[in-house]
Coordinates of C-alpha atoms in Angstrom, one line a residue:
M27 CA 8.8 6.7 -22.1
S28 CA 10.0 9.6 -24.3
P29 CA 12.4 11.8 -22.3
N30 CA 12.4 14.5 -24.8
H31 CA 8.7 15.0 -25.0
T32 CA 7.6 14.9 -21.3
P33 CA 6.1 17.9 -19.6
K34 CA 8.1 20.0 -17.2
L35 CA 6.0 20.5 -14.1
P36 CA 6.9 22.7 -11.2
L37 CA 8.8 20.7 -8.5
N38 CA 6.3 21.8 -5.8
E39 CA 3.5 20.0 -7.6
H40 CA 3.9 16.3 -6.6
I41 CA 3.1 13.5 -8.9
S42 CA 2.0 10.4 -7.0
I43 CA 1.1 6.9 -8.2
V44 CA -1.2 4.9 -5.9
T45 CA -2.2 1.2 -6.2
G46 CA -5.5 -0.2 -5.0
C47 CA -7.5 2.9 -5.3
S48 CA -11.0 1.5 -5.8
S49 CA -12.0 1.7 -2.2
G50 CA -10.8 2.1 1.4
L51 CA -7.5 3.8 2.2
G52 CA -6.4 3.9 -1.5
K53 CA -9.6 5.8 -2.4
A54 CA -9.1 8.2 0.6
L55 CA -5.5 8.8 -0.3
T56 CA -6.3 9.4 -3.9
S57 CA -9.1 11.9 -3.0
S58 CA -6.8 13.8 -0.6
I59 CA -4.0 14.1 -3.1
H60 CA -6.4 15.3 -5.8
A61 CA -8.1 17.7 -3.3
A62 CA -4.7 19.3 -2.6
G63 CA -4.1 20.1 -6.2
H64 CA -1.4 17.6 -6.9
R65 CA -1.1 15.3 -9.8
I66 CA -2.3 11.7 -9.2
V67 CA -2.0 8.4 -11.1
A68 CA -4.7 6.3 -9.6
T69 CA -4.7 2.5 -10.3
A70 CA -7.0 -0.4 -9.7
R71 CA -7.5 -3.9 -11.2
N72 CA -10.8 -2.5 -12.7
A73 CA -10.3 1.2 -13.9
D74 CA -14.2 1.5 -13.8
S75 CA -14.0 1.5 -10.1
L76 CA -12.1 4.8 -10.2
S77 CA -15.2 6.7 -11.6
Y78 CA -15.4 8.7 -8.3
L79 CA -12.4 10.7 -9.7
P80 CA -13.2 13.3 -12.2
D81 CA -11.5 13.4 -15.6
G82 CA -8.9 16.1 -16.0
P83 CA -5.4 17.1 -16.8
N84 CA -4.2 16.3 -13.2
I85 CA -5.5 12.8 -13.1
L86 CA -4.5 9.6 -14.9
K87 CA -6.7 6.5 -14.1
L88 CA -5.2 3.2 -15.1
S89 CA -6.1 -0.5 -14.9
L90 CA -3.3 -2.3 -13.0
D91 CA -2.9 -5.9 -12.0
V92 CA 0.1 -5.7 -9.4
T93 CA 0.9 -9.3 -10.0
S94 CA 1.9 -8.6 -13.5
R95 CA 5.4 -7.0 -13.9
E96 CA 4.6 -6.0 -17.5
A97 CA 1.5 -4.2 -16.4
I98 CA 3.6 -2.3 -13.7
T99 CA 6.1 -1.3 -16.3
Q100 CA 3.4 -0.1 -18.7
S101 CA 1.7 1.9 -15.8
L102 CA 4.9 3.6 -14.8
S103 CA 5.7 4.4 -18.5
A104 CA 2.2 6.0 -18.9
A105 CA 2.7 8.1 -15.7
V106 CA 6.0 9.4 -16.9
D107 CA 4.8 10.1 -20.4
K108 CA 1.9 12.1 -19.0
F109 CA 3.6 14.0 -16.1
G110 CA 7.3 13.7 -16.8
R111 CA 8.3 12.2 -13.5
I112 CA 7.1 10.4 -10.4
D113 CA 7.6 11.8 -6.9
V114 CA 5.6 9.5 -4.7
V115 CA 4.8 5.8 -5.0
I116 CA 2.3 4.3 -2.6
N117 CA 2.0 0.5 -2.6
N118 CA -1.5 0.1 -1.2
A119 CA -3.2 -2.8 -3.2
G120 CA -4.0 -5.9 -1.2
Y121 CA -6.3 -8.3 0.4
A122 CA -6.0 -10.9 3.3
L123 CA -6.0 -14.6 2.8
I124 CA -7.5 -16.2 6.0
G125 CA -7.5 -19.9 6.8
D126 CA -6.0 -22.9 8.5
T127 CA -2.5 -22.8 7.1
E128 CA -2.4 -26.6 6.5
A129 CA -5.4 -26.3 4.2
I130 CA -4.6 -23.3 2.1
P131 CA -3.9 -24.3 -1.5
E132 CA -0.5 -23.5 -2.9
S133 CA -2.1 -21.4 -5.7
D134 CA -3.9 -19.2 -3.2
A135 CA -0.7 -18.8 -1.0
R136 CA 1.3 -17.9 -4.1
L137 CA -1.3 -15.3 -5.2
Q138 CA -1.2 -13.7 -1.7
M139 CA 2.6 -13.4 -2.0
E140 CA 2.5 -12.1 -5.6
T141 CA -0.1 -9.4 -4.6
L142 CA 1.3 -8.3 -1.3
F143 CA 5.1 -8.8 -1.7
W144 CA 6.2 -9.3 -5.3
G145 CA 3.9 -6.6 -6.8
P146 CA 5.2 -3.9 -4.4
V147 CA 8.8 -5.2 -4.9
F148 CA 8.6 -4.9 -8.7
L149 CA 6.9 -1.5 -8.5
T150 CA 9.5 -0.3 -6.0
Q151 CA 12.5 -1.5 -8.1
E152 CA 11.3 0.3 -11.2
A153 CA 10.2 3.4 -9.5
V154 CA 13.6 3.8 -7.8
G155 CA 15.2 3.9 -11.2
I156 CA 12.9 6.5 -12.5
M157 CA 13.4 8.6 -9.4
R158 CA 17.1 8.5 -9.8
D159 CA 17.6 8.6 -13.5
R160 CA 14.4 10.5 -14.9
N161 CA 13.5 12.9 -12.2
P162 CA 15.5 16.1 -11.9
R163 CA 18.9 15.5 -10.5
G164 CA 18.7 15.2 -6.7
H165 CA 15.0 15.6 -6.7
G166 CA 14.5 12.0 -5.7
G167 CA 11.2 10.8 -4.4
T168 CA 9.4 8.8 -1.7
I169 CA 8.4 5.1 -1.7
V170 CA 5.5 4.4 0.7
Q171 CA 4.7 0.8 1.5
I172 CA 1.3 0.3 3.1
S173 CA 2.2 -2.6 5.2
S174 CA 0.3 -3.5 8.4
I175 CA 0.8 -4.0 12.1
G176 CA 0.7 -7.6 10.8
G177 CA 4.2 -7.1 9.5
M178 CA 5.3 -6.5 13.1
L179 CA 3.3 -9.2 14.9
T180 CA 1.1 -12.2 14.0
F181 CA -2.3 -13.6 14.5
P182 CA -3.4 -17.2 13.8
G183 CA -5.0 -18.1 10.5
S184 CA -3.1 -15.5 8.5
A185 CA 0.3 -17.1 7.9
F186 CA 0.7 -16.0 4.3
Y187 CA -0.5 -12.5 4.9
H188 CA 1.9 -12.0 7.7
A189 CA 4.7 -13.7 5.7
S190 CA 4.1 -11.1 2.9
K191 CA 4.0 -8.1 5.2
H192 CA 7.1 -9.3 7.2
A193 CA 8.9 -9.9 3.9
L194 CA 8.0 -6.4 2.5
N195 CA 9.2 -4.7 5.6
G196 CA 12.6 -6.6 5.4
F197 CA 12.9 -5.9 1.7
T198 CA 12.2 -2.2 2.2
D199 CA 14.6 -1.7 5.1
S200 CA 17.4 -3.4 3.2
F201 CA 16.8 -1.7 -0.1
A202 CA 16.6 1.7 1.7
K203 CA 20.2 1.2 3.1
E204 CA 21.4 0.8 -0.6
M205 CA 20.4 4.3 -1.6
N206 CA 23.0 6.9 -2.3
P207 CA 22.1 10.0 -0.2
D208 CA 22.6 12.1 -3.3
W209 CA 19.7 10.5 -5.0
N210 CA 17.4 11.8 -2.3
I211 CA 15.1 8.7 -2.4
K212 CA 13.3 8.0 0.8
F213 CA 11.3 5.1 2.1
L214 CA 8.3 4.9 4.5
V215 CA 6.6 1.8 5.8
V216 CA 3.2 2.4 7.2
A217 CA 1.8 0.0 9.7
P218 CA -2.0 0.5 10.2
G219 CA -4.0 -1.3 12.8
G220 CA -7.7 -1.6 12.1
I221 CA -9.1 0.9 9.5
R222 CA -12.9 1.2 8.9
T223 CA -12.8 0.1 5.3
N224 CA -14.3 -2.9 3.5
F225 CA -11.0 -4.7 4.0
D226 CA -12.8 -7.5 5.9
S227 CA -15.3 -8.0 3.0
S228 CA -12.3 -8.4 0.7
M229 CA -10.9 -11.2 2.8
Q230 CA -10.5 -14.5 1.2
L231 CA -11.5 -17.3 3.6
A232 CA -10.0 -20.6 2.5
A233 CA -11.6 -24.0 3.1
R234 CA -11.3 -25.2 6.7
H235 CA -9.2 -28.1 7.9
P236 CA -11.3 -30.4 10.1
A237 CA -8.5 -30.7 12.8
Y238 CA -8.8 -26.9 13.4
D239 CA -12.4 -26.2 12.9
T240 CA -13.7 -26.2 16.4
P241 CA -15.6 -23.5 18.3
E242 CA -12.6 -22.6 20.4
G243 CA -10.2 -22.8 17.4
S244 CA -8.0 -19.7 17.0
L245 CA -9.2 -18.9 13.5
N246 CA -12.8 -18.8 14.7
Q247 CA -11.7 -16.4 17.4
L248 CA -9.9 -14.2 14.8
V249 CA -12.9 -14.0 12.4
A250 CA -15.1 -13.2 15.5
Y251 CA -12.7 -10.4 16.4
I252 CA -12.7 -8.8 12.9
G253 CA -16.5 -9.0 12.7
N254 CA -17.2 -7.6 16.2
K255 CA -18.8 -4.1 15.8
E256 CA -17.7 -3.0 19.2
F257 CA -14.0 -3.6 18.3
R258 CA -14.5 -2.0 14.9
K259 CA -15.7 1.2 16.6
S260 CA -12.1 1.8 17.7
W261 CA -10.7 1.4 14.3
S262 CA -9.3 4.4 12.4
D263 CA -11.2 6.5 10.0
P264 CA -9.7 6.1 6.4
E265 CA -10.1 9.7 5.5
L266 CA -8.2 10.9 8.7
C267 CA -5.5 8.2 8.0
A268 CA -5.2 9.5 4.3
R269 CA -4.7 13.2 5.5
V270 CA -2.1 12.2 8.1
L271 CA -0.2 10.2 5.6
F272 CA -0.4 13.0 3.0
E273 CA 0.9 15.4 5.5
V274 CA 3.8 13.2 6.5
V275 CA 4.8 12.4 2.8
V276 CA 4.1 15.7 1.0
G277 CA 3.3 18.4 3.7
Q278 CA 6.6 18.3 5.6
K279 CA 8.8 19.4 2.7
E280 CA 11.6 20.5 5.1
R281 CA 12.3 17.0 6.5
S282 CA 12.3 13.3 5.5
P283 CA 9.5 11.0 6.5
P284 CA 10.2 8.5 9.3
R285 CA 11.1 5.0 8.2
R286 CA 8.1 3.6 10.1
L287 CA 4.7 5.0 10.8
L288 CA 2.3 3.3 13.1
M289 CA -1.3 4.4 12.2
G290 CA -4.2 4.5 14.6
E291 CA -4.6 3.7 18.3
G292 CA -5.4 0.2 17.4
A293 CA -1.9 -0.4 16.1
I294 CA -0.2 0.7 19.3
E295 CA -2.6 -1.3 21.4
L296 CA -2.0 -4.5 19.3
L297 CA 1.8 -4.0 19.4
V298 CA 2.0 -3.7 23.1
G299 CA -0.3 -6.7 23.5
R300 CA -3.2 -5.0 25.2
D301 CA -5.8 -6.1 22.6
F302 CA -6.4 -9.4 20.8
Q303 CA -4.5 -12.3 22.4

C-alpha cells in the first residue's frame, strides 16, 4: 500500500469489500452496493464468476481464496491502493460440510474451519488495522460477519459447520469489546435462516458412516428438510436480504448497526423451535 499515492474519496461514498460474490447473497449484496453508487471490491475464488459486474472506476474485481492469509493481505492492499481506504468488510464466503461427524475426514473438517472461521478472522484482523490507521482519523468502519442461525443453534450432521459459526460469533463479540470508541469501528453479526440461493447445491456431503445411515437417521432428515420445496418457499429472497443489510450498514448513517441481525422469518422460527426439530 502506498499511503502518499492513494485517492481521497468523499467520506459519504462508501468503499466495501465483500467475499464470496460469485452467487447468492454475495452477488446480491455486491449488486446492491454498486447500484447505490458506492465503491465495491468484489471477490471470489474465481474472478471470472464476477463477470455480471461491469468494468468501471467504482469496481475492483479480485480472485481471493479466503483460506490464504497472503491472498487476504494482497486483496486488502489492492483495495486500499485503488480507493484509499476501506469502510465496510463483509465476510460472506462459505459452504456447508454435511455428514456423519464420525466419518468426516480431518482434511475436510479443517478446510471447513479454514474457510468459515480462520478466513474471516484473518480478514477482520487486518481490516481493523486499516480502519484504525489508514482511514481518516475517527472515520472507522464496519465489519460484517455473515454467520448463520446455525451459529446460535445446531442441527445434526453439521458439526463442523456449526463449530465454525459459533466460533466466529464468539471471536467477533470478544474482538468488538477490545475496540477503543475513538476508533469508531463497529461489528455486525448477521444470522440468516434459509435464503433462496444455490447454497444447498454448494454443500459438500461427506461419505456416510454405516452406523448412522438409516432411513430414520437424523442426517437423512436434515437433507430431506433442505431439499423440501415447500420448506424452501418460506426462505428469504436474497435480493431483499441484501437491500435490508445495505440499509442497516450504510443507510443508517446517524446510528450504529446492531451487534446481531436475525435475517428472515425462518431464522426466528428456527430460533424459537417452531420449525425443524
